[in-house]
Coordinates of C-alpha atoms in Angstrom, one line a residue:
Chain O
M1 CA -51.6 -6.8 -13.1
R2 CA -51.0 -10.7 -15.0
Q3 CA -48.2 -9.8 -17.2
E4 CA -46.7 -7.8 -14.7
D5 CA -46.6 -11.3 -11.7
G6 CA -44.9 -12.8 -14.7
L7 CA -42.2 -10.3 -15.1
W8 CA -41.7 -10.3 -11.3
H9 CA -41.7 -13.9 -11.4
R10 CA -38.9 -14.1 -14.0
L11 CA -37.7 -11.6 -12.5
D12 CA -36.7 -13.3 -9.1
L13 CA -36.1 -16.5 -10.9
V14 CA -33.1 -14.8 -12.9
A15 CA -32.4 -13.3 -9.1
R16 CA -33.2 -16.3 -7.5
S17 CA -30.3 -18.6 -10.3
I18 CA -27.6 -16.0 -10.4
S19 CA -27.4 -15.6 -6.6
P20 CA -24.4 -17.8 -5.9
F21 CA -22.7 -16.3 -8.4
F22 CA -23.2 -13.0 -6.8
V23 CA -22.7 -13.8 -3.3
T24 CA -19.6 -15.1 -4.0
L25 CA -17.9 -12.8 -5.6
L26 CA -19.4 -10.7 -2.5
L27 CA -16.8 -13.1 -0.8
V28 CA -13.3 -11.5 -2.6
L29 CA -14.7 -8.2 -2.2
L30 CA -15.5 -9.1 2.0
G31 CA -11.7 -10.6 1.8
L32 CA -9.8 -7.9 1.0
L33 CA -11.7 -5.7 2.8
P34 CA -8.4 -4.4 5.5
L35 CA -9.7 -5.3 9.1
R36 CA -6.9 -3.6 11.1
I37 CA -6.5 -6.6 13.4
A38 CA -2.7 -8.0 14.0
D39 CA -1.5 -10.9 11.8
L40 CA -5.2 -11.7 10.1
S41 CA -3.6 -10.4 7.2
P42 CA -1.1 -13.8 6.3
I43 CA -4.0 -15.6 7.3
V44 CA -7.6 -14.6 6.3
P45 CA -9.9 -17.7 5.7
A46 CA -10.3 -17.9 1.2
L47 CA -14.1 -16.9 1.4
A48 CA -14.6 -17.5 -2.4
L49 CA -13.5 -21.2 -1.8
I50 CA -16.1 -22.0 0.2
G51 CA -18.9 -20.5 -1.5
V52 CA -17.4 -22.0 -4.3
F53 CA -17.7 -25.5 -2.6
F54 CA -21.0 -24.7 -1.1
W55 CA -22.3 -23.8 -4.7
S56 CA -20.9 -26.7 -6.9
V57 CA -22.5 -29.2 -3.6
H58 CA -26.3 -28.0 -3.3
R59 CA -26.7 -27.2 -6.0
P60 CA -24.7 -27.0 -8.9
D61 CA -26.4 -26.0 -11.7
L62 CA -26.4 -23.0 -10.1
M63 CA -22.1 -22.3 -10.1
P64 CA -21.2 -23.9 -13.5
V65 CA -17.5 -24.6 -14.3
W66 CA -17.3 -21.0 -16.6
A67 CA -19.1 -19.4 -13.1
V68 CA -15.7 -20.4 -11.2
F69 CA -13.5 -20.0 -13.6
V70 CA -14.7 -16.2 -13.5
I71 CA -15.0 -16.3 -10.0
G72 CA -11.2 -16.8 -9.3
F73 CA -10.2 -14.8 -12.3
L74 CA -11.2 -11.7 -10.3
Q75 CA -10.0 -12.7 -7.0
D76 CA -6.5 -13.3 -8.4
L77 CA -7.0 -10.2 -10.3
L78 CA -8.1 -8.4 -7.4
T79 CA -6.1 -10.0 -5.2
G80 CA -2.5 -8.9 -6.6
S81 CA -1.5 -12.5 -7.0
V82 CA 0.1 -14.1 -9.2
L83 CA -2.8 -14.7 -12.5
G84 CA -4.1 -18.1 -12.7
P85 CA -3.3 -20.4 -9.5
G86 CA -6.5 -19.4 -8.0
I87 CA -9.1 -19.9 -11.0
V88 CA -6.9 -23.7 -11.2
G89 CA -7.4 -24.9 -7.2
L90 CA -11.1 -23.0 -7.2
L91 CA -11.6 -25.5 -10.3
I92 CA -10.2 -28.4 -8.6
A93 CA -13.0 -28.0 -5.7
H94 CA -15.9 -28.2 -8.3
A95 CA -14.5 -30.4 -10.0
L96 CA -14.3 -33.1 -7.3
V97 CA -17.6 -32.3 -5.9
V98 CA -18.3 -32.8 -9.3
W99 CA -16.5 -35.8 -9.7
Q100 CA -18.0 -37.4 -6.4
H101 CA -21.7 -35.6 -6.9
R102 CA -23.4 -38.7 -5.8
F103 CA -21.3 -38.9 -2.8
F104 CA -22.6 -35.8 -1.5
L105 CA -26.6 -35.9 -2.4
A106 CA -26.6 -38.5 1.0
A107 CA -24.7 -36.8 2.7
S108 CA -24.5 -35.2 5.9
F109 CA -23.8 -31.4 7.0
A110 CA -20.7 -33.1 8.6
V111 CA -19.4 -35.5 6.2
I112 CA -19.4 -32.6 3.7
W113 CA -17.6 -30.1 5.6
V114 CA -15.2 -32.9 6.6
A115 CA -15.1 -33.6 2.7
F116 CA -14.7 -29.6 2.8
M117 CA -11.7 -30.5 4.6
L118 CA -10.1 -32.8 1.7
V119 CA -10.9 -30.4 -0.8
A120 CA -9.7 -27.3 0.2
A121 CA -6.9 -28.9 0.9
A122 CA -6.2 -29.8 -2.3
A123 CA -7.0 -26.7 -3.4
L124 CA -4.7 -24.8 -1.6
G125 CA -1.7 -26.8 -2.5
A126 CA -2.5 -26.8 -5.2
I127 CA -2.6 -23.3 -4.9
W128 CA 0.6 -23.2 -3.4
L129 CA 2.7 -26.1 -5.9
L130 CA 1.8 -23.0 -9.1
N131 CA 2.7 -20.3 -7.1
C132 CA 6.0 -21.3 -6.5
I133 CA 6.7 -22.0 -9.7
A134 CA 5.0 -19.3 -11.6
L135 CA 6.9 -17.2 -8.9
L136 CA 10.3 -19.4 -9.3
A137 CA 10.0 -19.1 -5.1
Y138 CA 9.9 -21.0 -2.7
V139 CA 6.9 -19.1 -0.7
D140 CA 7.5 -20.5 3.2
P141 CA 3.6 -22.9 2.9
A142 CA 3.2 -22.1 6.7
P143 CA 0.8 -18.9 6.8
L144 CA -1.0 -21.1 4.2
F145 CA -1.6 -23.8 6.9
F146 CA -3.0 -21.4 9.2
Q147 CA -5.3 -19.9 6.5
Y148 CA -6.7 -23.4 5.9
L149 CA -7.1 -24.2 9.4
V150 CA -8.8 -20.4 9.7
T151 CA -11.4 -21.7 5.9
M152 CA -12.4 -24.8 8.0
A153 CA -13.1 -22.9 11.3
F154 CA -15.7 -20.6 9.4
Y155 CA -16.5 -23.2 6.1
P156 CA -19.4 -24.1 9.6
C157 CA -20.8 -20.2 9.9
L158 CA -21.0 -19.1 6.5
A159 CA -22.5 -22.3 5.1
W160 CA -25.9 -22.3 8.0
A161 CA -25.7 -18.5 6.6
F162 CA -26.2 -20.1 3.1
L163 CA -28.6 -23.1 3.7
R164 CA -30.4 -20.5 5.7
G165 CA -30.9 -18.8 3.1
Q166 CA -31.6 -20.5 0.0
R167 CA -34.4 -22.0 2.7
L168 CA -35.7 -18.4 2.5
F169 CA -36.1 -18.2 -1.3
H170 CA -36.9 -21.2 -1.8
R171 CA -40.1 -21.4 1.1
Chain L
M1 CA -29.8 -32.7 2.1
I2 CA -32.1 -30.8 -1.0
K3 CA -33.5 -33.8 -3.7
P4 CA -32.3 -34.2 -7.2
T5 CA -33.8 -31.7 -9.4
G6 CA -35.0 -32.6 -12.4
S7 CA -31.9 -29.9 -13.8
E8 CA -29.3 -33.0 -11.2
I9 CA -30.1 -36.0 -12.8
R10 CA -29.7 -34.2 -16.5
V11 CA -26.7 -33.5 -15.9
A12 CA -26.0 -37.0 -15.1
S13 CA -26.6 -37.8 -18.7
P14 CA -23.8 -39.4 -20.1
L15 CA -23.3 -36.7 -22.8
K16 CA -23.8 -34.2 -20.9
A17 CA -20.6 -34.8 -18.2
W18 CA -18.4 -35.6 -21.0
A19 CA -19.2 -32.0 -22.4
S20 CA -18.4 -30.4 -19.0
R21 CA -15.8 -32.9 -18.6
F22 CA -14.3 -30.9 -21.4
A23 CA -15.2 -27.3 -20.7
L24 CA -13.7 -27.5 -17.4
L25 CA -10.3 -29.4 -18.9
L26 CA -10.4 -26.4 -21.4
L27 CA -10.8 -24.0 -19.4
I28 CA -8.0 -25.0 -16.9
G29 CA -6.0 -24.9 -19.7
A30 CA -7.7 -21.7 -19.9
A31 CA -5.8 -20.6 -16.4
F32 CA -2.8 -22.2 -18.1
G33 CA -2.8 -20.1 -20.3
L34 CA -3.8 -16.7 -18.0
M35 CA -0.5 -17.8 -16.3
L36 CA 1.8 -17.7 -18.9
I37 CA 0.3 -14.4 -20.7
G38 CA 0.9 -13.0 -16.7
R39 CA 4.8 -14.0 -17.4
T40 CA 4.9 -13.5 -20.9
N41 CA 3.0 -9.6 -21.4
T42 CA 3.0 -8.6 -18.5
L43 CA 1.8 -5.3 -19.4
L44 CA -2.0 -6.4 -20.4
V45 CA -2.6 -8.4 -17.1
E46 CA -2.0 -4.9 -15.3
D47 CA -3.7 -2.8 -17.4
T48 CA -6.8 -5.8 -16.8
R49 CA -6.0 -6.0 -13.2
T50 CA -6.0 -2.1 -12.8
A51 CA -9.1 -1.8 -14.2
V52 CA -10.7 -4.3 -12.3
T53 CA -9.8 -2.4 -8.6
D54 CA -10.5 0.8 -10.1
M55 CA -14.3 -0.4 -10.8
V56 CA -13.7 -2.0 -6.4
T57 CA -12.3 0.2 -5.2
P58 CA -15.6 2.9 -4.5
I59 CA -17.6 0.1 -3.0
L60 CA -13.9 -0.8 -0.9
N61 CA -13.8 3.0 0.1
A62 CA -17.4 3.4 1.5
V63 CA -17.1 -0.4 2.9
S64 CA -13.7 -0.4 4.3
Q65 CA -14.8 3.3 6.0
P66 CA -17.6 1.3 9.4
V67 CA -14.8 -1.2 9.4
D68 CA -11.5 1.2 10.6
T69 CA -14.3 3.7 12.7
F70 CA -14.7 -0.2 14.7
S71 CA -11.6 -1.2 14.8
G72 CA -10.8 3.2 15.5
I73 CA -13.2 2.5 19.0
I74 CA -11.4 -1.2 19.6
D75 CA -8.5 1.0 19.7
Q76 CA -10.2 3.4 22.1
A77 CA -11.4 0.7 24.5
E78 CA -8.1 -0.3 24.4
S79 CA -5.8 2.8 25.5
F80 CA -8.2 3.8 28.2
T81 CA -7.6 1.0 29.8
R82 CA -3.2 2.5 30.2
L83 CA -4.6 5.8 29.9
S84 CA -2.7 6.6 32.7
A85 CA 0.4 4.6 31.9
E86 CA 0.8 5.8 28.7
N87 CA 0.8 9.8 29.5
Q88 CA 3.5 9.3 31.8
A89 CA 5.1 7.7 28.9
L90 CA 4.5 10.0 25.9
K91 CA 5.6 13.2 29.2
E92 CA 9.4 11.5 29.9
Q93 CA 9.5 11.5 25.4
N94 CA 7.9 14.9 25.0
A95 CA 10.9 16.2 27.3
R96 CA 13.6 13.8 25.7
L97 CA 12.1 15.5 21.6
L98 CA 12.2 18.7 23.1
Q99 CA 16.3 18.4 24.4
W100 CA 15.6 16.2 19.7
Q101 CA 14.0 19.6 18.8
A102 CA 17.3 21.9 20.1
V103 CA 20.0 19.7 18.4
A104 CA 17.6 19.6 15.0
R105 CA 17.3 22.4 14.9
R106 CA 20.6 23.6 15.6
L107 CA 22.0 20.7 12.9
E108 CA 19.3 22.1 10.5
A109 CA 20.4 26.2 10.9
E110 CA 24.4 24.6 11.0
N111 CA 23.6 22.3 7.2
A112 CA 21.9 25.0 5.6
A113 CA 25.4 27.1 6.1
L114 CA 27.3 24.5 4.5
R115 CA 25.5 23.7 1.8
G116 CA 25.4 27.9 0.8
L117 CA 29.3 27.5 1.7
N118 CA 29.9 24.6 -0.7
N119 CA 27.2 25.0 -3.5
M120 CA 25.9 22.1 -3.1
V121 CA 23.3 20.8 -5.3
P122 CA 19.3 20.7 -3.8
D123 CA 17.8 17.9 -3.7
P124 CA 14.2 17.8 -5.6
A125 CA 11.4 19.5 -3.1
M126 CA 9.4 16.6 -2.0
S127 CA 5.4 16.7 -2.3
Y128 CA 2.6 13.9 -1.0
V129 CA -0.7 12.4 -2.4
T130 CA -2.6 11.2 1.2
A131 CA -5.1 8.0 0.2
R132 CA -6.5 5.4 2.1
V133 CA -6.1 1.7 3.2
V134 CA -8.7 0.6 0.9
G135 CA -8.2 -2.9 0.6
D136 CA -5.6 -5.7 1.6
P137 CA -6.0 -8.9 -0.3
G138 CA -3.8 -10.8 2.4
G139 CA -3.0 -14.1 1.7
A140 CA 0.4 -16.2 1.7
F141 CA 1.2 -15.6 -1.1
V142 CA 1.4 -11.4 -1.7
R143 CA 1.7 -8.2 0.6
T144 CA 0.3 -5.4 -1.2
V145 CA -2.3 -3.0 -0.2
L146 CA -4.9 -1.3 -2.3
I147 CA -5.0 2.5 -1.4
N148 CA -8.3 4.8 -2.6
A149 CA -5.6 7.2 -4.7
G150 CA -4.4 7.1 -8.8
E151 CA -3.0 8.6 -12.0
R152 CA -5.8 11.5 -11.4
N153 CA -4.3 12.1 -7.6
G154 CA -1.2 12.1 -8.7
V155 CA 0.1 9.1 -8.4
E156 CA 2.1 7.5 -10.5
K157 CA 4.3 4.3 -10.6
G158 CA 6.8 4.2 -8.2
Q159 CA 6.7 7.1 -6.1
A160 CA 7.2 5.9 -2.0
A161 CA 4.9 5.0 0.5
I162 CA 5.3 5.7 3.5
T163 CA 3.8 6.4 6.5
G164 CA 4.3 8.1 9.9
D165 CA 6.6 5.7 11.8
G166 CA 8.7 5.4 8.0
L167 CA 8.5 3.1 4.8
A168 CA 5.8 1.1 3.7
G169 CA 6.5 0.6 0.2
R170 CA 6.2 1.3 -3.4
V171 CA 3.4 2.2 -5.4
A172 CA 3.6 -0.3 -8.0
E173 CA 0.0 -0.6 -10.5
V174 CA -2.0 2.9 -11.3
G175 CA -5.5 2.8 -11.9
L176 CA -7.7 5.8 -12.5
R177 CA -8.9 6.3 -8.9
S178 CA -7.1 3.5 -6.9
A179 CA -2.8 2.0 -7.1
R180 CA -2.5 -1.4 -5.4
V181 CA 1.6 0.1 -3.1
L182 CA 4.3 -3.7 -3.0
L183 CA 4.5 -3.9 0.6
L184 CA 8.3 -4.1 2.1
T185 CA 7.8 -7.0 3.4
D186 CA 6.0 -8.8 -0.9
I187 CA 8.5 -11.1 -2.3
N188 CA 8.7 -8.9 -5.1
S189 CA 10.5 -6.2 -2.6
R190 CA 13.6 -4.6 -4.2
V191 CA 14.5 -1.4 -2.0
P192 CA 18.3 0.0 -1.9
V193 CA 19.0 0.7 1.8
V194 CA 22.3 2.5 3.6
V195 CA 22.9 0.7 6.5
G196 CA 23.9 2.7 10.0
A197 CA 26.1 4.8 10.9
A198 CA 29.1 4.3 8.2
R199 CA 26.3 3.8 6.2
D200 CA 27.0 0.1 4.1
R201 CA 25.3 0.0 1.2
A202 CA 21.9 -2.9 0.5
V203 CA 19.1 -4.1 -0.7
L204 CA 16.2 -4.8 1.3
A205 CA 14.5 -8.0 -0.5
G206 CA 11.2 -9.4 0.7
D207 CA 10.2 -12.8 1.0
N208 CA 6.7 -12.3 2.3
T209 CA 7.6 -12.7 5.7
N210 CA 7.8 -9.9 8.6
A211 CA 11.3 -9.2 8.6
P212 CA 13.1 -8.8 4.9
E213 CA 16.3 -9.4 4.2
L214 CA 19.5 -7.7 3.9
L215 CA 21.1 -8.7 0.7
Y216 CA 24.6 -7.8 -1.5
L217 CA 26.1 -6.0 2.2
G218 CA 29.7 -5.7 1.0
P219 CA 32.2 -8.3 2.6
T220 CA 33.4 -5.0 4.7
A221 CA 30.1 -4.3 6.2
K222 CA 30.0 -4.8 9.7
V223 CA 26.0 -4.6 10.5
Q224 CA 25.0 -5.0 14.3
A225 CA 21.7 -5.4 15.4
G226 CA 20.0 -2.4 16.8
D227 CA 21.5 -0.5 12.9
Y228 CA 19.5 1.7 11.1
V229 CA 18.6 1.2 7.9
T230 CA 17.2 4.7 5.5
T231 CA 16.5 4.1 2.1
S232 CA 19.6 5.1 0.1
G233 CA 18.3 7.5 -3.0
H234 CA 20.2 5.0 -5.6
G235 CA 18.1 4.6 -8.3
G236 CA 16.6 8.0 -7.9
V237 CA 13.3 7.5 -7.4
F238 CA 12.4 7.1 -3.4
P239 CA 14.7 9.6 -1.3
P240 CA 17.2 9.1 -0.1
G241 CA 17.0 9.7 4.1
L242 CA 13.4 7.8 4.8
P243 CA 13.3 5.4 7.6
I244 CA 12.9 1.9 7.3
G245 CA 13.5 -0.1 9.6
V246 CA 16.5 -1.7 12.8
V247 CA 18.5 -4.5 11.8
S248 CA 16.9 -6.7 14.6
A249 CA 18.8 -10.2 13.4
V250 CA 22.0 -11.4 12.6
S251 CA 23.4 -14.9 11.8
E252 CA 25.0 -17.3 9.0
K253 CA 21.2 -17.4 7.3
G254 CA 21.4 -13.4 6.8
V255 CA 20.2 -10.2 7.9
R256 CA 17.1 -9.8 9.0
V257 CA 15.4 -6.0 9.2
K258 CA 12.3 -5.1 11.4
P259 CA 10.6 -2.0 10.0
F260 CA 9.3 0.5 11.8
V261 CA 6.1 0.6 10.3
D262 CA 2.4 -1.0 12.4
W263 CA 1.3 -3.0 9.2
A264 CA -1.3 -3.4 11.0
H265 CA -3.0 -0.1 11.4
M266 CA -1.6 1.5 7.9
E267 CA -5.1 2.8 7.9
V268 CA -3.6 6.2 5.8
L269 CA -0.3 6.1 3.2
R270 CA 0.9 8.6 2.4
I271 CA 3.0 8.8 -1.3
V272 CA 5.9 10.7 -2.1
D273 CA 6.9 12.2 -4.9
Y274 CA 10.0 13.3 -5.9
E275 CA 12.3 13.6 -8.7
M276 CA 9.7 12.5 -11.5
T277 CA 7.8 15.8 -10.6
G278 CA 10.8 16.2 -14.1
I279 CA 13.8 17.3 -15.2
L280 CA 12.9 20.7 -16.8
D281 CA 11.4 21.6 -12.8
F282 CA 14.7 20.4 -10.9
E283 CA 17.2 21.8 -13.8
A284 CA 15.2 25.4 -12.6
Q285 CA 15.6 24.5 -9.1
V286 CA 19.1 24.1 -8.6
G287 CA 20.0 27.4 -11.2
A288 CA 17.5 29.7 -8.9
A289 CA 19.6 28.1 -5.9
R290 CA 22.6 28.5 -7.7
A291 CA 22.0 32.8 -8.9
A292 CA 21.1 32.5 -4.8
A293 CA 24.1 31.8 -4.2
V294 CA 25.9 33.9 -6.2
A295 CA 24.5 37.3 -5.6
G296 CA 24.6 35.9 -1.3
N297 CA 28.7 35.5 -2.0
P298 CA 29.4 39.4 -4.2
Q299 CA 33.1 38.6 -4.5

């Protein structure tokens, strides 16, 4: 009986520690779904960026840098875009958060949202620049700008859901 | 918001911080390395991509079905509101199409007779694979969709993907049970086309906007807004005469084409298997047609 408890406890711990990684992978898949809404396709929110940012802020121990790399790698493969820029974008977001880690410890929800605006701008800017270099062409940044705005709008909804989930987990 | 845990304090120790910084730099370097590999060894990247896509497609296939149902319900609700107007328009269109059907039948018969007279080499037969669109990555950099048919369904690289309205794109990558279709609007898409009644040759090049551009039009070509653009069949991959769209704008900056395909409601794609079926089959067909022509005119 006691051993079983131990096993379940351990499984529970494992599930908790890998959930940020898998939830972010799930967000990558969610971004791939065809929503059949006119003109939405070019400006779908960068959901994986939200996931990586959120857990880099709140549980950096559960979102290590290699996990960010793997998420970026799979995202670039699945979206069919050039391999590399998406990884660099997510790594930049992660690095900025880790760099200012102390700032985020005391920050309120609204402040973190504002910080996300800056981090996402840097990440998407880097992605745009690297894509232009890789494609050897000037890619119209307008859809990317709208994608940025949509991502901003999505952040509070997703972050709220993640926080609720985290509280359930850590009761 | 969340109190620093023991592990977070440990991360702050200088040695660990240094190690994590090193790991970060290493991984950013690896990402740039992958970018280089993507440019030099495209086959390796493509194989990895199709393997990962193959794994994910069954999930997308299962999840995208309720999404389709839901958007179908919304479409239906929308159409209820304009049922009588739509009915009227459809009746008028039906009358017009019946006239066209008569014309097309007459022309088809005439065409067949003329082809027979000239012993024209018949076009290779077309066959279709129909697949559902299960993934649409979106974003600013690519215009592709994933379909739930692959190698084992007979889909091959380079084949044309069409909807009821016209050409949507071509198959760019094929996995075992999934394939990626590069849409006409993608920045990497180039399709040989003919424009208007004069059948001027050009290349339709996407640039990630909704209106791809016509390149390499001859200096004597007179293109106007409203001209029809169809595939030319040059290169032998696409069948000739597939409708693509109409010229929407002619200006100093270039000629733009508005494709017929409704990108927002592209739920099913037909993959056209043409020519690539093998030269042997094609020659057999030509031989059979010649034999039939000889038998038809015993002189």
